[in-house]
Short mmCIF file of C-alpha atoms and ligand atoms in Angstrom, two decimals:
data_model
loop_
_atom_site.label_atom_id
_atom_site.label_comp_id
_atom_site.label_asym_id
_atom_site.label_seq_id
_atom_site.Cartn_x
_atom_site.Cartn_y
_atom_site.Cartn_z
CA UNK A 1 -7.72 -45.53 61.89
CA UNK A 2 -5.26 -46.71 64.63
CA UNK A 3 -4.50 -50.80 65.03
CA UNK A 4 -4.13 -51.94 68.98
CA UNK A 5 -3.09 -55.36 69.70
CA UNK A 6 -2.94 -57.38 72.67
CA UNK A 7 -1.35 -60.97 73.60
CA UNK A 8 -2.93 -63.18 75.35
CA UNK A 9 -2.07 -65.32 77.43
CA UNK A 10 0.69 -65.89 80.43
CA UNK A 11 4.47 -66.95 79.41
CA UNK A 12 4.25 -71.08 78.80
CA UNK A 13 1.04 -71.15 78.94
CA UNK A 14 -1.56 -70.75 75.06
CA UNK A 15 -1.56 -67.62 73.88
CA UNK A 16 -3.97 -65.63 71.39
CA UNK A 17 -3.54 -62.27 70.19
CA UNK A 18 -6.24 -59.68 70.23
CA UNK A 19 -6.48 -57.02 67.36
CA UNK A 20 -8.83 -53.57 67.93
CA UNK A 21 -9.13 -51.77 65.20
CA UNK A 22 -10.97 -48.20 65.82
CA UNK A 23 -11.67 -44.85 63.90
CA UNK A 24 -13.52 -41.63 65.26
CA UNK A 25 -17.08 -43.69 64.59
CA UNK A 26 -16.57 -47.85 64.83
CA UNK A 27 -14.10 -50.22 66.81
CA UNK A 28 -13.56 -53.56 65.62
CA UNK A 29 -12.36 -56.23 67.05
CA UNK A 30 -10.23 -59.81 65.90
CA UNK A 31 -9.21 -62.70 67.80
CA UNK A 32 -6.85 -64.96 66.50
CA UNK A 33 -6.83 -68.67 68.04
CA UNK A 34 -8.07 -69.00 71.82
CA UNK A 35 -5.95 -71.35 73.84
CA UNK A 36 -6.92 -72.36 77.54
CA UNK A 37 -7.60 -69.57 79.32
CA UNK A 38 -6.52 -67.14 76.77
CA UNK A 39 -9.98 -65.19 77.09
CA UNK A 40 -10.09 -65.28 80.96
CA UNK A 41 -8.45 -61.87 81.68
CA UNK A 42 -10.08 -60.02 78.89
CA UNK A 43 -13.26 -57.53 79.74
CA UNK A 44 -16.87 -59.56 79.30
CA UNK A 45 -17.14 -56.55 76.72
CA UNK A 46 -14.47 -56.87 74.55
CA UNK A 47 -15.11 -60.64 73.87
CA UNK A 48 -18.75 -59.79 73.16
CA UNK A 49 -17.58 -57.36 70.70
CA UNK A 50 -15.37 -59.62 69.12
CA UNK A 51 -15.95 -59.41 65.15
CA UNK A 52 -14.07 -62.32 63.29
CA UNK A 53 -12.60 -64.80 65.02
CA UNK A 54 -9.45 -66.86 63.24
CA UNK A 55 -7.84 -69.73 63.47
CA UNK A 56 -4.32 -70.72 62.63
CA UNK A 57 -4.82 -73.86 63.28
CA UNK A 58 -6.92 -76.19 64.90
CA UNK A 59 -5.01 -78.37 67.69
CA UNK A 60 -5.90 -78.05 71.19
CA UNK A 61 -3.53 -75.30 72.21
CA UNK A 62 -5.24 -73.19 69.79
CA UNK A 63 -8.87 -73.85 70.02
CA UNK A 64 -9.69 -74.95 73.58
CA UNK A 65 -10.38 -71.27 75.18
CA UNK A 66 -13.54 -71.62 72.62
CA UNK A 67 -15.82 -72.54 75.34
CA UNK A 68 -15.20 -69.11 76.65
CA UNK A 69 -16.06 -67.57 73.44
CA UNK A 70 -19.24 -69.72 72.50
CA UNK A 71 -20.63 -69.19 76.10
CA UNK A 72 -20.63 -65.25 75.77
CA UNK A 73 -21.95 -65.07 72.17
CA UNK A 74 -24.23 -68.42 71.05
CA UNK A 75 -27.08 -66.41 70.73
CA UNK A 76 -25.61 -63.46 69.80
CA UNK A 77 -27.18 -61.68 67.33
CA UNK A 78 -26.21 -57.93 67.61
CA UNK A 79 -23.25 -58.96 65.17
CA UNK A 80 -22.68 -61.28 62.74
CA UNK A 81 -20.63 -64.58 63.93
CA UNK A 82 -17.58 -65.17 61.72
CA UNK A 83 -14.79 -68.05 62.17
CA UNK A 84 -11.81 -68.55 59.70
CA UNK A 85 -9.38 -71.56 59.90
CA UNK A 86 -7.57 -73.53 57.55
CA UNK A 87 -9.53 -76.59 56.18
CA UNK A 88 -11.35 -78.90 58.30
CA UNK A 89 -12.30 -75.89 60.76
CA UNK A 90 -16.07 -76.40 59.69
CA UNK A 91 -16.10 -79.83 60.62
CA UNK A 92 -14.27 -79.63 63.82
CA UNK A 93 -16.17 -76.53 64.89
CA UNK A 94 -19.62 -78.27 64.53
CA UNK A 95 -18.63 -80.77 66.96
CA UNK A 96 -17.70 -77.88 69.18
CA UNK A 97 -21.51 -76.45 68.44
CA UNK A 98 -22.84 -79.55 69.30
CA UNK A 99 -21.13 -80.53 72.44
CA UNK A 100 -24.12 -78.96 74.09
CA UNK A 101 -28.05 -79.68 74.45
CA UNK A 102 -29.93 -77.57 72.52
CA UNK A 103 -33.37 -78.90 73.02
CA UNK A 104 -34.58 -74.87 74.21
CA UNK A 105 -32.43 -73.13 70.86
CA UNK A 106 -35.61 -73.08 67.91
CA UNK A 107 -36.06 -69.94 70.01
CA UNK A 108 -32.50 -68.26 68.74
CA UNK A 109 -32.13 -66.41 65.74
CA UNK A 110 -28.35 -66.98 65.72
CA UNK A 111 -25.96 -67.94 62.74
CA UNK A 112 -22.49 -68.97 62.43
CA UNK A 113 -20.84 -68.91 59.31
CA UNK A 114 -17.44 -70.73 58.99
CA UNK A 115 -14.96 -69.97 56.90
CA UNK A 116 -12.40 -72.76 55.53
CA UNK A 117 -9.33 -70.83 54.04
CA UNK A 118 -8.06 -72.64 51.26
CA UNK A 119 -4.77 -70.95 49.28
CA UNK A 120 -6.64 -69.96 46.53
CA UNK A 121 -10.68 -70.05 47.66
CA UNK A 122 -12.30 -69.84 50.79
CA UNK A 123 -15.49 -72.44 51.74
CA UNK A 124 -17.86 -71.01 53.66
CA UNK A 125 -20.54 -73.10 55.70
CA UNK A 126 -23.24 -71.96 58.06
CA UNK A 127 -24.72 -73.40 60.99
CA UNK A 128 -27.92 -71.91 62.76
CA UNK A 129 -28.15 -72.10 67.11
CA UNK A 130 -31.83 -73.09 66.20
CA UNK A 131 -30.89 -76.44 64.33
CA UNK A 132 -28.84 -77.11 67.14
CA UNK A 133 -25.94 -77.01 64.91
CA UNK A 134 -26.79 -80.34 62.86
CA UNK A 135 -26.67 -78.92 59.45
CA UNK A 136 -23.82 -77.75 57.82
CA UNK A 137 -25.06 -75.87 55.09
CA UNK A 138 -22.91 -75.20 52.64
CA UNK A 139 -22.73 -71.56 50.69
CA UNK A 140 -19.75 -72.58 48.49
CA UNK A 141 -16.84 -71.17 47.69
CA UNK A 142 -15.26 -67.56 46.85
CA UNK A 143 -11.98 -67.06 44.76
CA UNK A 144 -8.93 -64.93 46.86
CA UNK A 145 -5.61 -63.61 45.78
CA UNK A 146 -4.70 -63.60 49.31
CA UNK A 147 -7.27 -61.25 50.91
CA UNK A 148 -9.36 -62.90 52.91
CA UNK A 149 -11.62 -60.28 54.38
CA UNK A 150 -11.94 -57.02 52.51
CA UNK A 151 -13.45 -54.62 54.98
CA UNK A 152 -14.47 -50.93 54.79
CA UNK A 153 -11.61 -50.02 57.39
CA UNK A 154 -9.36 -53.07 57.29
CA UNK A 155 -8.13 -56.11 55.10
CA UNK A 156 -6.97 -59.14 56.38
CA UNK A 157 -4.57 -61.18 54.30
CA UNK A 158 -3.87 -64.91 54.51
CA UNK A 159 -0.51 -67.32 53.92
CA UNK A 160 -0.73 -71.21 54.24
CA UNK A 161 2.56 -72.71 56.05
CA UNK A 162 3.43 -75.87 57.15
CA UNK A 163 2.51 -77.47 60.27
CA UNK A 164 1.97 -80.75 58.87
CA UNK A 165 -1.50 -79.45 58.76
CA UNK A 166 -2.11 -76.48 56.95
CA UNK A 167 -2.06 -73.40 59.48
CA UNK A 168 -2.36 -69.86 58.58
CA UNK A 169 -0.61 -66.89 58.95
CA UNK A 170 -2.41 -63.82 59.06
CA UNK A 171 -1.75 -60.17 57.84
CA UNK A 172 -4.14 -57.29 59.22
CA UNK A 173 -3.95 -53.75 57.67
CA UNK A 174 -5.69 -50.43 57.06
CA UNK A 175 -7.52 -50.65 53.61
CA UNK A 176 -5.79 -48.50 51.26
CA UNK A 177 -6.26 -48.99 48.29
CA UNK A 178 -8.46 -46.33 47.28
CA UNK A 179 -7.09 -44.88 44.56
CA UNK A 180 -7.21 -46.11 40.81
CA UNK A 181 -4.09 -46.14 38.82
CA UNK A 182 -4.59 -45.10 35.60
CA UNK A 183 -1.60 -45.45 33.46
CA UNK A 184 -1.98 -49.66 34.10
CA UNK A 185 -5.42 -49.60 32.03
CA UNK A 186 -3.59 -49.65 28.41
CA UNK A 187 -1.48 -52.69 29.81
CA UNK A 188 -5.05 -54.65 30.26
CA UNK A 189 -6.18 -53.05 26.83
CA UNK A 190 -9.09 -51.55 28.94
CA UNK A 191 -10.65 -47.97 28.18
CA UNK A 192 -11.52 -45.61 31.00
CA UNK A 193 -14.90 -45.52 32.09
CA UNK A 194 -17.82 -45.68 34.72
CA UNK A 195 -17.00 -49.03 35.90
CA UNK A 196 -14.04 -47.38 37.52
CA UNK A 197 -16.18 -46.19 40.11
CA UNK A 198 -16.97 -49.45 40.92
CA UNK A 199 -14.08 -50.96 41.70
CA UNK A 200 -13.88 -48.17 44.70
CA UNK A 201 -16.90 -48.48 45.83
CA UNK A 202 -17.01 -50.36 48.89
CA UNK A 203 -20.76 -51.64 48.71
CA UNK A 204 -20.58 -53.20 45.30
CA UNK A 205 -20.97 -56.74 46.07
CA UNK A 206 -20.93 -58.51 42.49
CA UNK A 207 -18.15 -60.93 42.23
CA UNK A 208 -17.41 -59.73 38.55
CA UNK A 209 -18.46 -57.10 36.40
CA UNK A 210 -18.87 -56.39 32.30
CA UNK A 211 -16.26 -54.23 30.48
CA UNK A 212 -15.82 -53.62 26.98
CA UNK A 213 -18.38 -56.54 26.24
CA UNK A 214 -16.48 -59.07 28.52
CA UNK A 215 -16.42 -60.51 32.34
CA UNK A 216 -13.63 -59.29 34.30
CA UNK A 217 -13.29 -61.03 38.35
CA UNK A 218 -13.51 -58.41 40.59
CA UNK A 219 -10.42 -59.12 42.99
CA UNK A 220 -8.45 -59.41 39.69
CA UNK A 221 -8.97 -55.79 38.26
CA UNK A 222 -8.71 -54.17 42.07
CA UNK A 223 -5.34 -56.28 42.01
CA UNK A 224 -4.44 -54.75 38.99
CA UNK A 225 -5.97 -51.32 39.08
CA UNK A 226 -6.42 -50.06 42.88
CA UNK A 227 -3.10 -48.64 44.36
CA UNK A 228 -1.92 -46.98 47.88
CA UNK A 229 -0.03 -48.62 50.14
CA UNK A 230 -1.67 -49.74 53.36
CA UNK A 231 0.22 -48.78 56.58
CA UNK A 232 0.61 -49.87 59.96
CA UNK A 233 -0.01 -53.31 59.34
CA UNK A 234 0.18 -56.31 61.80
CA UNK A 235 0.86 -59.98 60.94
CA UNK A 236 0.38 -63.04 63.61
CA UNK A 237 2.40 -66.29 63.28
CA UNK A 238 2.55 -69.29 64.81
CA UNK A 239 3.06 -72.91 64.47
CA UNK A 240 5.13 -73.81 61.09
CA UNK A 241 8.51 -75.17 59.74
CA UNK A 242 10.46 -72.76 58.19
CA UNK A 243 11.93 -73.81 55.21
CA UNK A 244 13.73 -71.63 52.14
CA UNK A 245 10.50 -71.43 50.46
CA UNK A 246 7.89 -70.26 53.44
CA UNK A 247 11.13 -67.72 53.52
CA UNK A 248 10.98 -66.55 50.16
CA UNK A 249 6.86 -66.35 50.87
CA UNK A 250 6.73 -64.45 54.10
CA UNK A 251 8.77 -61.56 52.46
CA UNK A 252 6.26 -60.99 49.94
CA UNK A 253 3.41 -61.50 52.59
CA UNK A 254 4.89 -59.60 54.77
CA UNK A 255 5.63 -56.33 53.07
CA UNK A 256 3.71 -53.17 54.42
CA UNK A 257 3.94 -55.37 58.06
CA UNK A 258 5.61 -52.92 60.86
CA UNK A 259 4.91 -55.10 63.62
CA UNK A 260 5.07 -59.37 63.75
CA UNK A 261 3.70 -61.56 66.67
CA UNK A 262 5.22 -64.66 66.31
CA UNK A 263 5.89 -67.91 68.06
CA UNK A 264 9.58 -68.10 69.78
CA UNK A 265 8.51 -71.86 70.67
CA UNK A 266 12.43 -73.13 70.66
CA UNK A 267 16.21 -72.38 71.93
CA UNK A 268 18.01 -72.33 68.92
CA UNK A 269 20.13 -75.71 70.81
CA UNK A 270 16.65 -77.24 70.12
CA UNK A 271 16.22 -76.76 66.26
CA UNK A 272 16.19 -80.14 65.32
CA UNK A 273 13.36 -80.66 67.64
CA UNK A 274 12.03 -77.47 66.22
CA UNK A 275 11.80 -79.06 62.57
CA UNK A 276 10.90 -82.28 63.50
CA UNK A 277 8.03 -80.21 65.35
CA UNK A 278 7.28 -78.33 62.83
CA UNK A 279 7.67 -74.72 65.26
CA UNK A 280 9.82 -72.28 64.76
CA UNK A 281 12.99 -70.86 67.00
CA UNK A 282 13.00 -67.54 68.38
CA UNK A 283 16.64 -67.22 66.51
CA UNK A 284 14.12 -68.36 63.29
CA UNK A 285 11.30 -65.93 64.04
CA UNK A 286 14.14 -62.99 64.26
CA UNK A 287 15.33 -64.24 60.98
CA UNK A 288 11.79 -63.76 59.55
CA UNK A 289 11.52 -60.11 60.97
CA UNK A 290 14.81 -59.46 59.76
CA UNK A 291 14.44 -60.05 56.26
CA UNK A 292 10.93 -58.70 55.64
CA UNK A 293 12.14 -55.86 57.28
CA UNK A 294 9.72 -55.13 60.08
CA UNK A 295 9.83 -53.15 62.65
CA UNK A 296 9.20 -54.94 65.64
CA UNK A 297 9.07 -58.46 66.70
CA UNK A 298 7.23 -59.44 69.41
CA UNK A 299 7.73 -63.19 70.59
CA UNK A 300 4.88 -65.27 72.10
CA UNK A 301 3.41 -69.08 72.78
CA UNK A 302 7.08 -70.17 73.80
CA UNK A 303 7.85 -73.83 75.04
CA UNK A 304 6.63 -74.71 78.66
CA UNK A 305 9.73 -77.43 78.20
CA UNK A 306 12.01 -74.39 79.62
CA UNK A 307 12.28 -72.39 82.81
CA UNK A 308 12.47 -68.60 83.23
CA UNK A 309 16.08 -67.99 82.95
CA UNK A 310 15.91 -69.95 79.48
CA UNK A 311 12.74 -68.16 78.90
CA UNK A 312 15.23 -65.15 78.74
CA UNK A 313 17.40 -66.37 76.79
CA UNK A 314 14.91 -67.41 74.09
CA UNK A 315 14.58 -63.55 73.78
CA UNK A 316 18.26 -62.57 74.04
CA UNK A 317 18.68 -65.20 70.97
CA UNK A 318 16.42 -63.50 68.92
CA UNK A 319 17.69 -60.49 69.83
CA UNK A 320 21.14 -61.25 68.39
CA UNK A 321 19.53 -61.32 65.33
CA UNK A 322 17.10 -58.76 65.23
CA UNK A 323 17.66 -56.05 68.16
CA UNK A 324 13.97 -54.76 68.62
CA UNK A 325 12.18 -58.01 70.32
CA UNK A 326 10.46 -58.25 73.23
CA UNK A 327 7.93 -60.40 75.03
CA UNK A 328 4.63 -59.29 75.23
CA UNK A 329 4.48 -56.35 77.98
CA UNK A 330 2.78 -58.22 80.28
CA UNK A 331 4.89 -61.26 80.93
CA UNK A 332 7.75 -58.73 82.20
CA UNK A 333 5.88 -58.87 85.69
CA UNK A 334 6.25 -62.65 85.64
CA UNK A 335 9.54 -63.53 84.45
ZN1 LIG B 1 0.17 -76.65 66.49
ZN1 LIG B 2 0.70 -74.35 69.08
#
């Protein structure tokens, strides 16, 4: 499977970052966050085919391209409709459902399910185009150990940092973990057995199963069982104070990520407007990549406050700290 991504977005402006995912027989597509206008140079067909779509957070900068996104697919039904955000997203997208008139919609078949990531559960709620959106129902909540979505081809993981709102960082990879690591059965005092199979199998929907007479969760024996490193993973972050401890996090979260998008919102001259913010510097994002070792940094969603030569040097900064960062390729035409 090969991972493509794509920033959104002009240089100043919001910015969103689009994530293809594609094998010899299925390409899949992510959105995270949809600021103005984000959406407005992407093909009709790629935002129809748009799988999940996540939110860091929810202030305008982030959200407001949704229009864009609801027009194309309110009555889609060729695909499931998926949203993810940090708390709150459930209520602030069903006033974004209902800005509308939907006297015409008992005709749609459509359902949205929203997703409220929590650091240890997610909330899901779903809404149906033929209600007109005014029922939240609600279909409770699922435990995580930081995988959100556990896809044939993929896994996306989740991190909760501080915006003074919760806003996520997410982690997309290939789904590796395919193999079952024997020699850590005796530590859970577990025998070998059929139920083995299970944990592989990608169709087996129960939440826990029976071993040796007792319940085991799931997630926790695939945690503890199911090794093979995932590769060529991707990670998108924006919007968060960086303190010693979202530091110490972001390594762990981070490992297995060769390539981060991040915000470079701030000149490092400008980090005490940075905390009081709650954004990150460029110089701070390069720090990040740095010591989760990635690969490659690429900066985005950078302060409007500044012109192009400081736009520059916003990337030279980070660059002093971590040589491979660039822009996304498409703002080189502008700057
Ligand atoms: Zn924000
Ligand atoms: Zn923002």
């Amino acid at each position: 499977m090969s991972i493509h991504f794509q920033v959104l977005g002009q240089m100043g402006m919001d910015n969103a970052l689009l994530v293809k995912l594609e094998n010899y027989r299925k390409l899949e597509r992510l959105l995270f966050d949809c600021g103005d206008r984000t959406l407005s140079d992407l093909p009709y067909s790629d935002l129809l085919g748009i799988d999940h779509l996540f939110f860091s957070h929810l202030h305008v900068d982030h959200v407001s391209g949704f229009d864009a996104y609801f027009r194309a697919n309110f009555n889609r039904t060729s695909k499931e409709n998926h949203i993810w955000g940090p708390p709150e997203t459930a209520r602030i997208m069903q006033h974004r459902f209902q800005g509308y008139m939907w006297n015409l919609a008992e005709q749609y078949g459509t359902v949205w399910q929203v997703h409220e990531v929590f650091p240890e559960h997610v909330h899901t709620y779903c809404f149906e185009t033929a209600e007109g959106f005014r029922i939240a129902h609600d279909l409770g909540q699922v435990k995580h150990q930081g995988v959100i979505l556990d896809q044939e081809q993929y896994q996306v993981r989740a991190i909760t940092l501080d915006h003074q709102t919760p806003c996520l960082g997410f982690a997309v990879h290939e789904r590796a973990k395919t193999r079952i690591d024997l020699s850590k059965l005796s530590d859970l005092g577990l025998r070998s057995g059929k139920w083995l199979e299970l944990l592989k199998d990608f169709h087996f929907s129960e939440e826990s199963i029976e071993v040796d007479g007792k319940q085991y969760s799931m997630a926790f024996l695939k945690e503890k069982l199911l090794m093979g490193h995932p590769r060529g993973g991707l990670a998108y972050l924006t919007d968060f104070l960086l303190t010693p401890e979202a530091l110490g996090d972001l390594r762990g979260f981070l490992q297995h990520v060769d390539v981060l998008i991040c915000e470079g919102q701030y000149l490092h001259e400008d980090l005490a407007r940075a905390r009081r913010n709650f954004h990150l510097t460029s110089r701070q994002a390069a720090q990040i990549a740095l010591e989760a070792g990635i690969h490659k940094l690429v900066l985005m969603h950078v302060s409007k406050r500044y012109e192009a030569a400081q736009w520059q040097r916003l990337l030279s900064e980070a660059q002093e700290v971590f040589v491979n960062t660039a822009f996304p390729e498409h703002w080189a035409e502008m700057s």
